Short mmCIF file of C-alpha atoms and ligand atoms in Angstrom, two decimals:
data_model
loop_
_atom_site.label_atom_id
_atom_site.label_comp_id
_atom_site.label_asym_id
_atom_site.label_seq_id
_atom_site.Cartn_x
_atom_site.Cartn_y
_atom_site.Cartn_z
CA UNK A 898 -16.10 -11.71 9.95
CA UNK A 899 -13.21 -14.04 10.49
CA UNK A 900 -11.73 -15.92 7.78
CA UNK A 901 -9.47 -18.59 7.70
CA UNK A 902 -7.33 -19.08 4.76
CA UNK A 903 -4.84 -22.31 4.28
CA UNK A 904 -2.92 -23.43 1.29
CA UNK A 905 -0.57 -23.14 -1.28
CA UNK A 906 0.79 -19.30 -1.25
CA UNK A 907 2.75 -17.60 -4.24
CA UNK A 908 4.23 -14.85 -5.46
CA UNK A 909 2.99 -13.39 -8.59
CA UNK A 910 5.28 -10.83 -10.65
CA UNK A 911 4.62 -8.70 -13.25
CA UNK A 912 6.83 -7.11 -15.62
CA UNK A 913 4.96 -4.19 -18.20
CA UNK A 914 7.62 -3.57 -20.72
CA UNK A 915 8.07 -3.57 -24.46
CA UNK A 916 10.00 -5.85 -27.43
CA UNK A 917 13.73 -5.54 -27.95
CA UNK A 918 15.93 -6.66 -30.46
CA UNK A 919 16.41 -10.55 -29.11
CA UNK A 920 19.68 -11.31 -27.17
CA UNK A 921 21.61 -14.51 -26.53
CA UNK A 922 19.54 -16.39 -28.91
CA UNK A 923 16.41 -16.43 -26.78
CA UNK A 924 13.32 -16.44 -28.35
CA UNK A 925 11.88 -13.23 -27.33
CA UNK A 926 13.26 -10.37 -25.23
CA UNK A 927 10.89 -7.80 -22.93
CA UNK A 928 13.02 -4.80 -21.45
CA UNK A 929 10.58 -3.17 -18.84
CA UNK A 930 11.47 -0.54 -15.89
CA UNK A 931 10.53 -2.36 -12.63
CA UNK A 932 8.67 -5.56 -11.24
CA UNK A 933 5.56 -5.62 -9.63
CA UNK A 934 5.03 -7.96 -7.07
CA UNK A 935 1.75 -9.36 -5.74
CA UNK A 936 0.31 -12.33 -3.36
CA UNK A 937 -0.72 -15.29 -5.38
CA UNK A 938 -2.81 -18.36 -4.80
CA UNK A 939 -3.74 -18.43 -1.09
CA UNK A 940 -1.86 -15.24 -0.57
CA UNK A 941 -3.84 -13.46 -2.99
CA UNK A 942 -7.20 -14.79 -1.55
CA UNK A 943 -6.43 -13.41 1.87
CA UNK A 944 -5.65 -9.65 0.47
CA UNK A 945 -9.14 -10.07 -1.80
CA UNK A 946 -10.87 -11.18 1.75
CA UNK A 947 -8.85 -8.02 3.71
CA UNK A 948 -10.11 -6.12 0.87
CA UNK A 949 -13.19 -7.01 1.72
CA UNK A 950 -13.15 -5.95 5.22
CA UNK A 951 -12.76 -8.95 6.98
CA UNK A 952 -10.34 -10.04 9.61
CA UNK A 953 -8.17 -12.93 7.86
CA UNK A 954 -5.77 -15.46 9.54
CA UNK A 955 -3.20 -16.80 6.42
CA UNK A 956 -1.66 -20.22 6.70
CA UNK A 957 1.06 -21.23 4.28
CA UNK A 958 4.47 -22.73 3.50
CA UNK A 959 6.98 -20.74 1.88
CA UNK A 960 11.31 -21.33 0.93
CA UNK A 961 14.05 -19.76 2.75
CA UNK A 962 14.30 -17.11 0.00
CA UNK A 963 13.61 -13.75 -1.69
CA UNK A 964 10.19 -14.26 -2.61
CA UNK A 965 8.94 -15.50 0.72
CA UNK A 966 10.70 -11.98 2.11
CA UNK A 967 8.99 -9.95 -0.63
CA UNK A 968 5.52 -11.98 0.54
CA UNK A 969 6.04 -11.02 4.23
CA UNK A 970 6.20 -7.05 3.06
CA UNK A 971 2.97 -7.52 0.89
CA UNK A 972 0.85 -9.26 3.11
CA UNK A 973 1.41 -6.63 5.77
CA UNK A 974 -1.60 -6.21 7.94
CA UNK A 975 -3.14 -9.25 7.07
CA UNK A 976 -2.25 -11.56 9.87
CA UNK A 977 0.04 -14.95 8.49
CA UNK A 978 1.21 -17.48 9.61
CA UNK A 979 3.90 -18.77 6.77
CA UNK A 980 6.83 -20.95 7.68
CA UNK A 981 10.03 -22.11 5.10
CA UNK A 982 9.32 -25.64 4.99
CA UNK A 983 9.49 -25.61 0.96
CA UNK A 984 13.39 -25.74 -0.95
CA UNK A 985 11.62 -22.62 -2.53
CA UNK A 986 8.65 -20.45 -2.76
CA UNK A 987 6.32 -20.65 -5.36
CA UNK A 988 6.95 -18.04 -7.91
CA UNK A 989 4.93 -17.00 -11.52
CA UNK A 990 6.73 -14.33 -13.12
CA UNK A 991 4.34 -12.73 -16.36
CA UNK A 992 5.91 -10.57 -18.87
CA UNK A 993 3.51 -8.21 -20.89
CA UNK A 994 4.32 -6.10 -23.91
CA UNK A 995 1.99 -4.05 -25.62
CA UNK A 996 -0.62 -5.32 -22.51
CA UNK A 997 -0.74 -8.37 -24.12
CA UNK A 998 0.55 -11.30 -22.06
CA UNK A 999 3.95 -13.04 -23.44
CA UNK A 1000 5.27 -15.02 -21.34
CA UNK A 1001 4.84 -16.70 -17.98
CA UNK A 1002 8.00 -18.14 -15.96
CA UNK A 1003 7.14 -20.32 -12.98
CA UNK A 1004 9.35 -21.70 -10.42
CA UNK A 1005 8.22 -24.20 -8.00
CA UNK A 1006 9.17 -27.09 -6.17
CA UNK A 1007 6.08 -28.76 -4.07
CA UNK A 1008 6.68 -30.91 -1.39
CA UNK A 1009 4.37 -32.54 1.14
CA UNK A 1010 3.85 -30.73 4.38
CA UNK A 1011 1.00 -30.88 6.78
CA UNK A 1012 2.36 -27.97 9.08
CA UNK A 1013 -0.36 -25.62 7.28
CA UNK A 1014 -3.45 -27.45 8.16
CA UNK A 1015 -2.27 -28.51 11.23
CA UNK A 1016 -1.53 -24.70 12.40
CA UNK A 1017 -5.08 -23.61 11.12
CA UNK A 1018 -6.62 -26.61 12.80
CA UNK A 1019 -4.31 -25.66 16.02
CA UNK A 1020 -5.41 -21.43 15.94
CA UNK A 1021 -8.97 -22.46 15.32
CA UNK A 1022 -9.08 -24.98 18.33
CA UNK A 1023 -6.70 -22.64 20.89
CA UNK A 1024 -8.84 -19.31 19.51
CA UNK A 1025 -12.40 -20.27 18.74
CA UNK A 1026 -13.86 -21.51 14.82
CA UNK A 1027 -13.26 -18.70 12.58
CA UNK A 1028 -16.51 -17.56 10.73
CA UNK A 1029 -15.42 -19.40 7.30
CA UNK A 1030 -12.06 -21.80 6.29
CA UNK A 1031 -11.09 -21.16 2.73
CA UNK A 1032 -8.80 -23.84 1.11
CA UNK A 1033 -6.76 -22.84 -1.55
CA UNK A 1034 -5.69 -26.13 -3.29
CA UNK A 1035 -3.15 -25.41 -6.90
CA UNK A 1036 -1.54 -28.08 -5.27
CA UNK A 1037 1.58 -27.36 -4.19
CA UNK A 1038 2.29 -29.63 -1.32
CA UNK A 1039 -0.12 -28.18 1.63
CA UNK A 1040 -3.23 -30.68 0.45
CA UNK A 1041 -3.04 -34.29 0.23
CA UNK A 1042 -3.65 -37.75 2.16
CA UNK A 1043 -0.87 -35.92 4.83
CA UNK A 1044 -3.19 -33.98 5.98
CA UNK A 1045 -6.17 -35.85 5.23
CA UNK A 1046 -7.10 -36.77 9.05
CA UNK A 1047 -6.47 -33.14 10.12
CA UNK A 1048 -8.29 -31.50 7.39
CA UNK A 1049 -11.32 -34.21 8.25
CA UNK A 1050 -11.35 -32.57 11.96
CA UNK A 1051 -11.52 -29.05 10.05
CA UNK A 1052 -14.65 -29.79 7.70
CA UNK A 1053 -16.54 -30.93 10.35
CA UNK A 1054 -16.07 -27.33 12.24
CA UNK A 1055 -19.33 -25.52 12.86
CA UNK A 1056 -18.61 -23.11 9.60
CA UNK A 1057 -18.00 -23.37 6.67
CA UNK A 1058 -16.03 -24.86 4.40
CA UNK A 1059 -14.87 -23.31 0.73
CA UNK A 1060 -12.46 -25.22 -1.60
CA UNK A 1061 -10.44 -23.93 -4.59
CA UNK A 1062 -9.74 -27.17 -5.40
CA UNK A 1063 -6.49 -27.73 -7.59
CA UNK A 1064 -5.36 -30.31 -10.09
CA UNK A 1065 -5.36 -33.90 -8.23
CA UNK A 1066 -6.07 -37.51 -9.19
CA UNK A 1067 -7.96 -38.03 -5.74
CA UNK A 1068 -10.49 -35.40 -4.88
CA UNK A 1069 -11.96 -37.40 -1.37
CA UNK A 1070 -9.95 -35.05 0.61
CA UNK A 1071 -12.97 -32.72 0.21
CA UNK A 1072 -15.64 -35.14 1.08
CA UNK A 1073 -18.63 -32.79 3.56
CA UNK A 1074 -16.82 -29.60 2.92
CA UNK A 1075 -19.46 -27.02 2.18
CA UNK A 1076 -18.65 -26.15 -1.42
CA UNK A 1077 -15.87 -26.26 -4.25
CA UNK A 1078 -15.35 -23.35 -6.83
CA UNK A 1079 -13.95 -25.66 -9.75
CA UNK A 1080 -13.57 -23.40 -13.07
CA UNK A 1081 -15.43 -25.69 -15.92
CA UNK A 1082 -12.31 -27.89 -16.91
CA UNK A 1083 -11.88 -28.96 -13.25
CA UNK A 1084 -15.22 -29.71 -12.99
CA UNK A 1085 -14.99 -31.51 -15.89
CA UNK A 1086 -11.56 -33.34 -14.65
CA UNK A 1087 -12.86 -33.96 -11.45
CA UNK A 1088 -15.85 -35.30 -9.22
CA UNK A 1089 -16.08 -33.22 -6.01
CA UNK A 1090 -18.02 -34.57 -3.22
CA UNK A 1091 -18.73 -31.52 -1.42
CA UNK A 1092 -22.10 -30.93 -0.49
CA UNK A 1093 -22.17 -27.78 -3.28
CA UNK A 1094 -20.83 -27.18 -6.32
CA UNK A 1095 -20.09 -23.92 -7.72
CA UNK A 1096 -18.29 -23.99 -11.28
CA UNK A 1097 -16.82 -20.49 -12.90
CA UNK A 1098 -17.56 -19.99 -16.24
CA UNK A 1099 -15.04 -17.26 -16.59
CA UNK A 1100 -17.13 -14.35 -18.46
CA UNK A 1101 -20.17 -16.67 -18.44
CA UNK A 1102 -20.24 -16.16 -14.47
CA UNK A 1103 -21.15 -19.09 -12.86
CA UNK A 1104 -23.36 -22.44 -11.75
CA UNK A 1105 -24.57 -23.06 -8.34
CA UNK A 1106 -25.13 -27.15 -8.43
CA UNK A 1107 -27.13 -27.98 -5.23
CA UNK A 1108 -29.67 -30.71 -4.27
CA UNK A 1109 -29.68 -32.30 -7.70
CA UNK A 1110 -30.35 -28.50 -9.16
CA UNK A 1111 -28.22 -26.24 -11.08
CA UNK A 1112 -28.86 -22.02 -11.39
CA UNK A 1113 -27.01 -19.82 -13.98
CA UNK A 1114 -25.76 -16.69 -11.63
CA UNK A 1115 -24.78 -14.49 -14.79
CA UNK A 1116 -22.53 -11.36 -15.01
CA UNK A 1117 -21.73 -8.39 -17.42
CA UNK A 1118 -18.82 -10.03 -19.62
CA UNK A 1119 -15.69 -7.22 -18.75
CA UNK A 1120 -14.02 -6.52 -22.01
CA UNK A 1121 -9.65 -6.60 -21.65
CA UNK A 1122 -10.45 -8.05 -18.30
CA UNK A 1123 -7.51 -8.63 -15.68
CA UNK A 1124 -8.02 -12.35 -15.13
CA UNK A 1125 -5.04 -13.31 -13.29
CA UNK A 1126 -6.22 -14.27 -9.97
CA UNK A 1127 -9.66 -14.21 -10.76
CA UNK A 1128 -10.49 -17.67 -9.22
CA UNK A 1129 -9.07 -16.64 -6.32
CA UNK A 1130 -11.78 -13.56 -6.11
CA UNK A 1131 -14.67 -15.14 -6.53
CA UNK A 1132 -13.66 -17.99 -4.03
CA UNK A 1133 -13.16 -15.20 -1.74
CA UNK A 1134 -16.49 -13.82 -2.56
CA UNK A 1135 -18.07 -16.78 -2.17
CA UNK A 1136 -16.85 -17.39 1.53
CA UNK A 1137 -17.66 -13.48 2.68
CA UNK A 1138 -20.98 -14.24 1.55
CA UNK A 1139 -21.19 -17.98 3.59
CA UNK A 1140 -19.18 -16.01 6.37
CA UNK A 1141 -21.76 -13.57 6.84
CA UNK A 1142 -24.77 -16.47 6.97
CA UNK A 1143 -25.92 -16.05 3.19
CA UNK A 1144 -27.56 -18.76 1.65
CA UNK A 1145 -25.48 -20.65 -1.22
CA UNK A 1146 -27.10 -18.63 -4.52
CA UNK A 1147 -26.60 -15.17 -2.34
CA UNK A 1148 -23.12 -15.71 -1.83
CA UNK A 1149 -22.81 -16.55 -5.60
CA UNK A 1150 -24.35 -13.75 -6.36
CA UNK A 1151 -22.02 -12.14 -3.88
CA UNK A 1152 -18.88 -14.22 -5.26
CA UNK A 1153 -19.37 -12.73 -9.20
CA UNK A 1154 -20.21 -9.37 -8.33
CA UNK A 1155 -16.49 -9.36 -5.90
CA UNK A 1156 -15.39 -10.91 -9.28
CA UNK A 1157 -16.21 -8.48 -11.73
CA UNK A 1158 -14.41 -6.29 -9.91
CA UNK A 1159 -11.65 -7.81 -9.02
CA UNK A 1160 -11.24 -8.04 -13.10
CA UNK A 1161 -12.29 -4.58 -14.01
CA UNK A 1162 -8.54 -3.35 -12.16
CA UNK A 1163 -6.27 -3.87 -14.69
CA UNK A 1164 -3.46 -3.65 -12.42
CA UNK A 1165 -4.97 -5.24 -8.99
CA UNK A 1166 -4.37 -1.98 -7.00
CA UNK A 1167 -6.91 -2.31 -5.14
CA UNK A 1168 -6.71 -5.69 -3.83
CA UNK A 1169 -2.72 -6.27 -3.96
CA UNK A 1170 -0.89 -4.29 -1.39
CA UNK A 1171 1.57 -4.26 -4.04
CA UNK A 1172 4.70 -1.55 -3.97
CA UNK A 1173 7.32 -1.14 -6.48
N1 LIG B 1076 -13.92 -11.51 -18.69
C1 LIG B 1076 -14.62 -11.58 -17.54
N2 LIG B 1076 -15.65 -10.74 -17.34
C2 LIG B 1076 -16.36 -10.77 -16.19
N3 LIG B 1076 -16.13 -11.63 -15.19
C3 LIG B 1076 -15.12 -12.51 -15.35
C4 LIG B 1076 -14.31 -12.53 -16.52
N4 LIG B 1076 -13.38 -13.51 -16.38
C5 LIG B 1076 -13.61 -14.07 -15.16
N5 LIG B 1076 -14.64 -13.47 -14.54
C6 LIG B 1076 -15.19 -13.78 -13.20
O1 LIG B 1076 -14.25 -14.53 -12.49
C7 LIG B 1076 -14.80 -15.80 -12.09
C8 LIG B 1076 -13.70 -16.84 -12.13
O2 LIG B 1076 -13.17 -16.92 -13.43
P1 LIG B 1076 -12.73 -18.29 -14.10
O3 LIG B 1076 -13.93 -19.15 -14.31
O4 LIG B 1076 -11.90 -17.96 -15.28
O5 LIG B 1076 -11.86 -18.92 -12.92
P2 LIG B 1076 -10.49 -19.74 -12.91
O6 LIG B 1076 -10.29 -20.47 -14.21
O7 LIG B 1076 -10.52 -20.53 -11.67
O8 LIG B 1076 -9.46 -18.57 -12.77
P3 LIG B 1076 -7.95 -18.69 -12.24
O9 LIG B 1076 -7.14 -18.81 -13.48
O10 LIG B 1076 -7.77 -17.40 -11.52
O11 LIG B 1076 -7.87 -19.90 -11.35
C9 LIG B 1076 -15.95 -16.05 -13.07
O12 LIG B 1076 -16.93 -16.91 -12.51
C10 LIG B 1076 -16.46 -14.63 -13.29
O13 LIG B 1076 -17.34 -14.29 -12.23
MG1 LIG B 1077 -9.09 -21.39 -10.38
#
């Protein structure tokens, strides 16, 4: 199938290492051997969906820096579209020791920018509607009322329309699109009006909300699961499934299993395209 994916893209790294005696006053200290470097947010939907088989088209906005370099080498066959519109590119760096998560650095700096949409909307008009449009919302600057007319021309494709949707006051942006994948505190935060509802429950699985009814999709709780990113593989699920004309509880069904084992790889090999 062909999948679009548009949004905010990151770079996740990921440094294994172990305590050491503190240094310059800093509150803790991690010594490890080498980085690891992965696709985040949008980036790391579009390697889950590759994963999967299908034939992905990546929109983005990225800085003028490092990270967007390192992005371009991971994302590799996947084909992308990213241009450095942002001062820099999104970066979470996590620091483990002992496996346990320690610490999390991010850097960021969002800024409006409707080129993303408007080059999805633009490949999907010159090349023919893709099978499914993911948007991947942890709002960063590709969503909001700047692209709100383009975005409007997008939902009403003839395919459908998945949305991570991200931390926002407004949430009309999403109005007719097929279905949002809020986790439980979004949902919570924020009233969607897509014409689905799909809320994560983490190791609880998930809730299909549809015509005034809700079903419990359930899944086998993974113990020391890997669950960064795991929002990002069940949204991915969820549009391979709507991609390949299931029904909205099949492609839940679909979304949790591509979940649980996205989760069950502690280090992402499988889906990251990660080198050292
Ligand atoms: N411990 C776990 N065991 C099994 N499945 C899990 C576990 N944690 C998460 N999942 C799967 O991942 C899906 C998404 O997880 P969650 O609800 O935590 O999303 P999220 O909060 O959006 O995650 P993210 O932080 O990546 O945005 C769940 O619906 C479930 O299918
Ligand atoms: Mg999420």
């Amino acid at each position: 199938m062909k999948i679009f994916v548009v949004g905010d893209v990151m770079l996740d790294g990921e440094l294994r290492g172990r305590f050491r005696e503190n240094y310059e006053g800093a509150t803790l200290c991690i010594t490890g051997q080498h980085w690891r470097y992965y696709p985040g947010g949008a980036a790391n939907t579009a390697a889950i969906l590759r994963g999967l088989g299908h034939q992905v088209n990546l929109f983005g906005v990225v800085g003028p820096d490092w990270a967007a370099g390192q992005l371009e080498r991971l994302l590799g066959s996947i084909e992308h579209r990213l241009k450095a519109l942002l001062p820099i590119t999104t970066v979470k760096l996590r620091a483990y020791a002992e496996d346990k998560l320690i610490s999390r650095v991010d850097c960021e700096k969002p800024i409006p920018s409707d080129w993303a949409v408007a080059a999805c909307y633009q490949t999907g008009t010159g090349e023919g509607v893709p099978d499914c449009v993911v948007c991947s919302d942890y709002a960063k600057g590709v969503f909001g009322r700047h692209c709100q007319s383009t975005l409007r021309r997008i939902i009403e494709w003839d395919c459908p329309v998945v949305v991570d949707p991200g931390p926002r006051d407004y949430v009309d942006i999403w109005d007719g699109a097929t279905v949002a994948t809020p986790n439980l505190r979004e949902a919570q935060l924020m009233q969607i009006g897509t014409k689905h509802l799909v809320v994560t429950k983490s190791s609880e699985g998930a809730e299909v909300w549809s015509g005034g009814n809700c079903r419990h999709i359930s899944c086998s709780p993974v113990s020391d699961a890997q669950i960064v990113g795991a929002g990002d593989a069940f949204t991915a699920g969820l549009a391979a499934g709507l991609a390949q004309g299931q029904d909205i509880y099949q492609a839940a069904e679909f979304a949790v299993k591509s979940a649980t084992d996205y989760v069950s790889h502690p280090r992402r090999e499988n889906y990251a395209l990660e080198r050292d």
